[in-house]
XYZ file of C-alpha atoms in Angstrom:
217
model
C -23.872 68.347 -164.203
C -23.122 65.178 -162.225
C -24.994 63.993 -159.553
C -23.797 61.205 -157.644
C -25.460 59.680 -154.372
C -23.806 57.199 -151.903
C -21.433 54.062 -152.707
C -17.704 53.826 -153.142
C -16.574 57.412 -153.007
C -13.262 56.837 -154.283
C -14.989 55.241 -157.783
C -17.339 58.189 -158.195
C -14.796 60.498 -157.949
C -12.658 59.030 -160.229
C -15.368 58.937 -162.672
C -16.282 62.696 -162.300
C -12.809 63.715 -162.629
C -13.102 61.275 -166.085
C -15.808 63.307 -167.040
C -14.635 66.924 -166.224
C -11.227 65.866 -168.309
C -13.236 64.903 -171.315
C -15.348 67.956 -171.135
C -11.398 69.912 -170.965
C -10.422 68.370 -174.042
C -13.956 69.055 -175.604
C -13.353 72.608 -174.577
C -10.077 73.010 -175.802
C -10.940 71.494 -179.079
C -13.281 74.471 -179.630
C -11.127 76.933 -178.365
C -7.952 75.732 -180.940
C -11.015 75.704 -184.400
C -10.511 78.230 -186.419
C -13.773 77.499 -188.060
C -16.882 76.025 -187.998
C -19.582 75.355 -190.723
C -22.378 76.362 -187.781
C -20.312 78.544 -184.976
C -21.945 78.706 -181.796
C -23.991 81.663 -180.154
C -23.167 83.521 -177.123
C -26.699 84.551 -175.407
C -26.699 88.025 -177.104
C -26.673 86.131 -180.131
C -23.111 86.990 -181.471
C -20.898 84.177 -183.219
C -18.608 82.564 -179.925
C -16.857 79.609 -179.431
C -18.602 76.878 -177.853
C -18.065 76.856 -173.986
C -18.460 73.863 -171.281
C -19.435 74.568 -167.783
C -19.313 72.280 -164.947
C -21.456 71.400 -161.777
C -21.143 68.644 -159.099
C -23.170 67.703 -156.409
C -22.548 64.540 -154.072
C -23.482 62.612 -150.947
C -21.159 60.460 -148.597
C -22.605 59.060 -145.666
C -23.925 62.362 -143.692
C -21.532 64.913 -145.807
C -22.919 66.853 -148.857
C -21.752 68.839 -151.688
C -22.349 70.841 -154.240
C -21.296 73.730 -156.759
C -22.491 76.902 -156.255
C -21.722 77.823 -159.223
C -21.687 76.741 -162.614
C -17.781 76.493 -163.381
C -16.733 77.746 -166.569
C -14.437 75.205 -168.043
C -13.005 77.494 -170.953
C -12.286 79.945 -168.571
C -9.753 77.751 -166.696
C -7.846 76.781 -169.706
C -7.165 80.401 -170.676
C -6.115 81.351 -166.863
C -2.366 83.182 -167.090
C 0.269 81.764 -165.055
C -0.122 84.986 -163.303
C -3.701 84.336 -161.740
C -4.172 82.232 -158.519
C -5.333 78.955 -159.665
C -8.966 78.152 -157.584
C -9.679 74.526 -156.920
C -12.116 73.117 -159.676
C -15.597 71.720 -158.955
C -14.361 68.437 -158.676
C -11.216 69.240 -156.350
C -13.587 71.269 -153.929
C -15.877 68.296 -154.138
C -12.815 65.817 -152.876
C -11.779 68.514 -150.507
C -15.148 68.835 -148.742
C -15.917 64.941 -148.440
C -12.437 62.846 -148.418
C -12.707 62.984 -144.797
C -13.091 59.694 -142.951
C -16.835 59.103 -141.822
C -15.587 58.181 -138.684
C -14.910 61.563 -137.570
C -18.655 63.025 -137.489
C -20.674 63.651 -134.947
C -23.575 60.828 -135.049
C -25.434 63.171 -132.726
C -26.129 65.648 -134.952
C -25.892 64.118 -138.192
C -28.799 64.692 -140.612
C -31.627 62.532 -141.949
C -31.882 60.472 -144.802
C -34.871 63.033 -145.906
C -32.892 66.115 -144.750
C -30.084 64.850 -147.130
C -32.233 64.315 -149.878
C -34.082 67.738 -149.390
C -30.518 69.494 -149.348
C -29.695 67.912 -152.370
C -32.647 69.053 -154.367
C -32.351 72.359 -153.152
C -28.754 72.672 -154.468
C -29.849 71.463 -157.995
C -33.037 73.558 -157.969
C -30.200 76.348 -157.124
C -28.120 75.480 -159.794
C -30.704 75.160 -162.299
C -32.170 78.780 -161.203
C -28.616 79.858 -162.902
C -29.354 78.270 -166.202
C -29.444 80.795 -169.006
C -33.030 81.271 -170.525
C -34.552 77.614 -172.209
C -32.776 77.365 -175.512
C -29.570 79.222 -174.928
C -26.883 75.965 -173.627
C -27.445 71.890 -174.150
C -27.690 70.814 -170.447
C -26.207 67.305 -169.949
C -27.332 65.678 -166.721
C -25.390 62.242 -165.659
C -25.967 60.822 -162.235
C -23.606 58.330 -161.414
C -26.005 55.978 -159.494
C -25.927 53.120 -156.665
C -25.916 49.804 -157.765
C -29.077 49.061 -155.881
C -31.745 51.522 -156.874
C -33.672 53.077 -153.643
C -37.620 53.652 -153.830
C -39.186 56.206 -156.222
C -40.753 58.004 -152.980
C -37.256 57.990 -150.970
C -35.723 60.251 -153.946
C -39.211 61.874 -154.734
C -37.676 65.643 -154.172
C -34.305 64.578 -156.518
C -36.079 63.365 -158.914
C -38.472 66.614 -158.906
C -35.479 69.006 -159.177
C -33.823 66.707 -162.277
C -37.599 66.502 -163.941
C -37.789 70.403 -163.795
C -34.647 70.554 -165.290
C -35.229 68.258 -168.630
C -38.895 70.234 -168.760
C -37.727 73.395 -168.656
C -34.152 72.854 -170.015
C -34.398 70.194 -172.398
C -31.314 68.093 -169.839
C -30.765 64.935 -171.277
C -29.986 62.912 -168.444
C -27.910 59.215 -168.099
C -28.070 57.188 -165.015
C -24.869 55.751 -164.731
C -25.253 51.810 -163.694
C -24.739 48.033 -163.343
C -28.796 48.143 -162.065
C -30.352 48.698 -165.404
C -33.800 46.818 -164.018
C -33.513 48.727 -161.013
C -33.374 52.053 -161.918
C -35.769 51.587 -164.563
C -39.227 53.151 -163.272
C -36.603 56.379 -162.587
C -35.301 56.254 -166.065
C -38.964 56.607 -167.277
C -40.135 59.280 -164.895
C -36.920 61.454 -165.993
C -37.297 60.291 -169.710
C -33.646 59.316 -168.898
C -30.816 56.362 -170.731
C -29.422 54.219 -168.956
C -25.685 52.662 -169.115
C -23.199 50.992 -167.739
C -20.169 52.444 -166.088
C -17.662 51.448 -168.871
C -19.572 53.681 -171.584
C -19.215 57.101 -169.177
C -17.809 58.939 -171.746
C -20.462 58.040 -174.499
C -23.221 59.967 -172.166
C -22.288 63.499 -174.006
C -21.759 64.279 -177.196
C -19.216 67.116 -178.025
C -20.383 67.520 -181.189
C -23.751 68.360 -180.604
C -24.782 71.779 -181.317
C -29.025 71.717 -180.885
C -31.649 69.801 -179.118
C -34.950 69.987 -179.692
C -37.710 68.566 -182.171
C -38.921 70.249 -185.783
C -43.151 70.294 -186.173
C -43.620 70.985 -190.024
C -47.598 71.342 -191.075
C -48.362 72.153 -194.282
């Protein structure tokens, strides 16, 4: 999942269609093993290779998007020539807010707090479509403004992404040059923080279970 809020659109983007390629090869890789010393579960518990999904929600200016679905990343490598290709979650993100800011109506353009409120809704949405707690690794990377807003202006965002790493175990990356900024954020969400020329260091392909071990005697 990558959530990105306002700044240069073109640069965030760019750096969600970086991510969605690595998470192609990632899924490929899996898809082309033959074998695996600990092969993945589907939910009804039957050996299956491991699959990525994809979700992407964004703000520019007074647009919004985001996925309605969680977009199945396997699934799109194994589509026959024969099948109509559908735009991905990042091209329908480009689609929807490429167009010029110039061009909407001031008049009836939302809030600041309307935006943010749509926003949370769309994660809480998206997270609603998790499978059960335990069942996926949920990777959570907001690529972040280089000035960090107040705590209370994102209060609703940050609610959403704290249900998620609660419920879901997310491990979530702020993407950012304003490490001291985004700092009391990073602690709420139990989140890392780094720059934009690590971005593809914030997942791990490779990583097959989350959690912590309590052993009592």
């Amino acid at each position: 999942l990558s959530p990105f809020f306002a700044g240069s659109f073109l640069f965030k983007i760019t750096a969600v269609h970086r991510i969605y390629e690595s998470l192609k090869e990632i899924s490929n890789n899996h898809c082309k093993a033959n074998n695996s010393p600990f092969p993945a579960c589907s939910l009804s518990g039957n050996p299956a290779p491991q699959r990525c999904f994809f979700a992407v929600q964004a703000c520019r200016g007074f647009s919004q998007f985001c996925s309605s679905e969680w977009e199945d990343i396997g699934n799109t490598l194994l589509r026959s020539d024969s099948e109509e290709p559908t735009p991905s979650a990042v091209e329908a993100c480009r689609n929807a807010l490429e167009s010029p800011e110039e061009d909407e109506d001031l008049t009836d353009a939302p809030s600041q707090a309307e935006l943010i409120e749509e926003a949370a809704e769309g994660l809480h949405q998206l997270s609603d479509k998790l499978p059960p707690p335990g069942k996926a690794l949920l990777d959570v990377i907001i690529l972040a403004e280089d000035k960090a807003p107040s705590l209370k202006e994102l209060l609703l965002v940050l609610g959403s992404l704290k249900h998620m790493q609660t419920w879901h175990s997310a491990k979530i990356t702020i993407v950012t040059e304003d490490a001291t900024g985004w700092q009391k954020a990073a602690a709420y969400l139990s989140a890392h923080i780094c720059s934009q020329d690590n971005l593809e260091c914030c997942f791990d392909g490779k990583e097959i279970w989350r959690g912590s071990v309590l052993i009592r005697e």
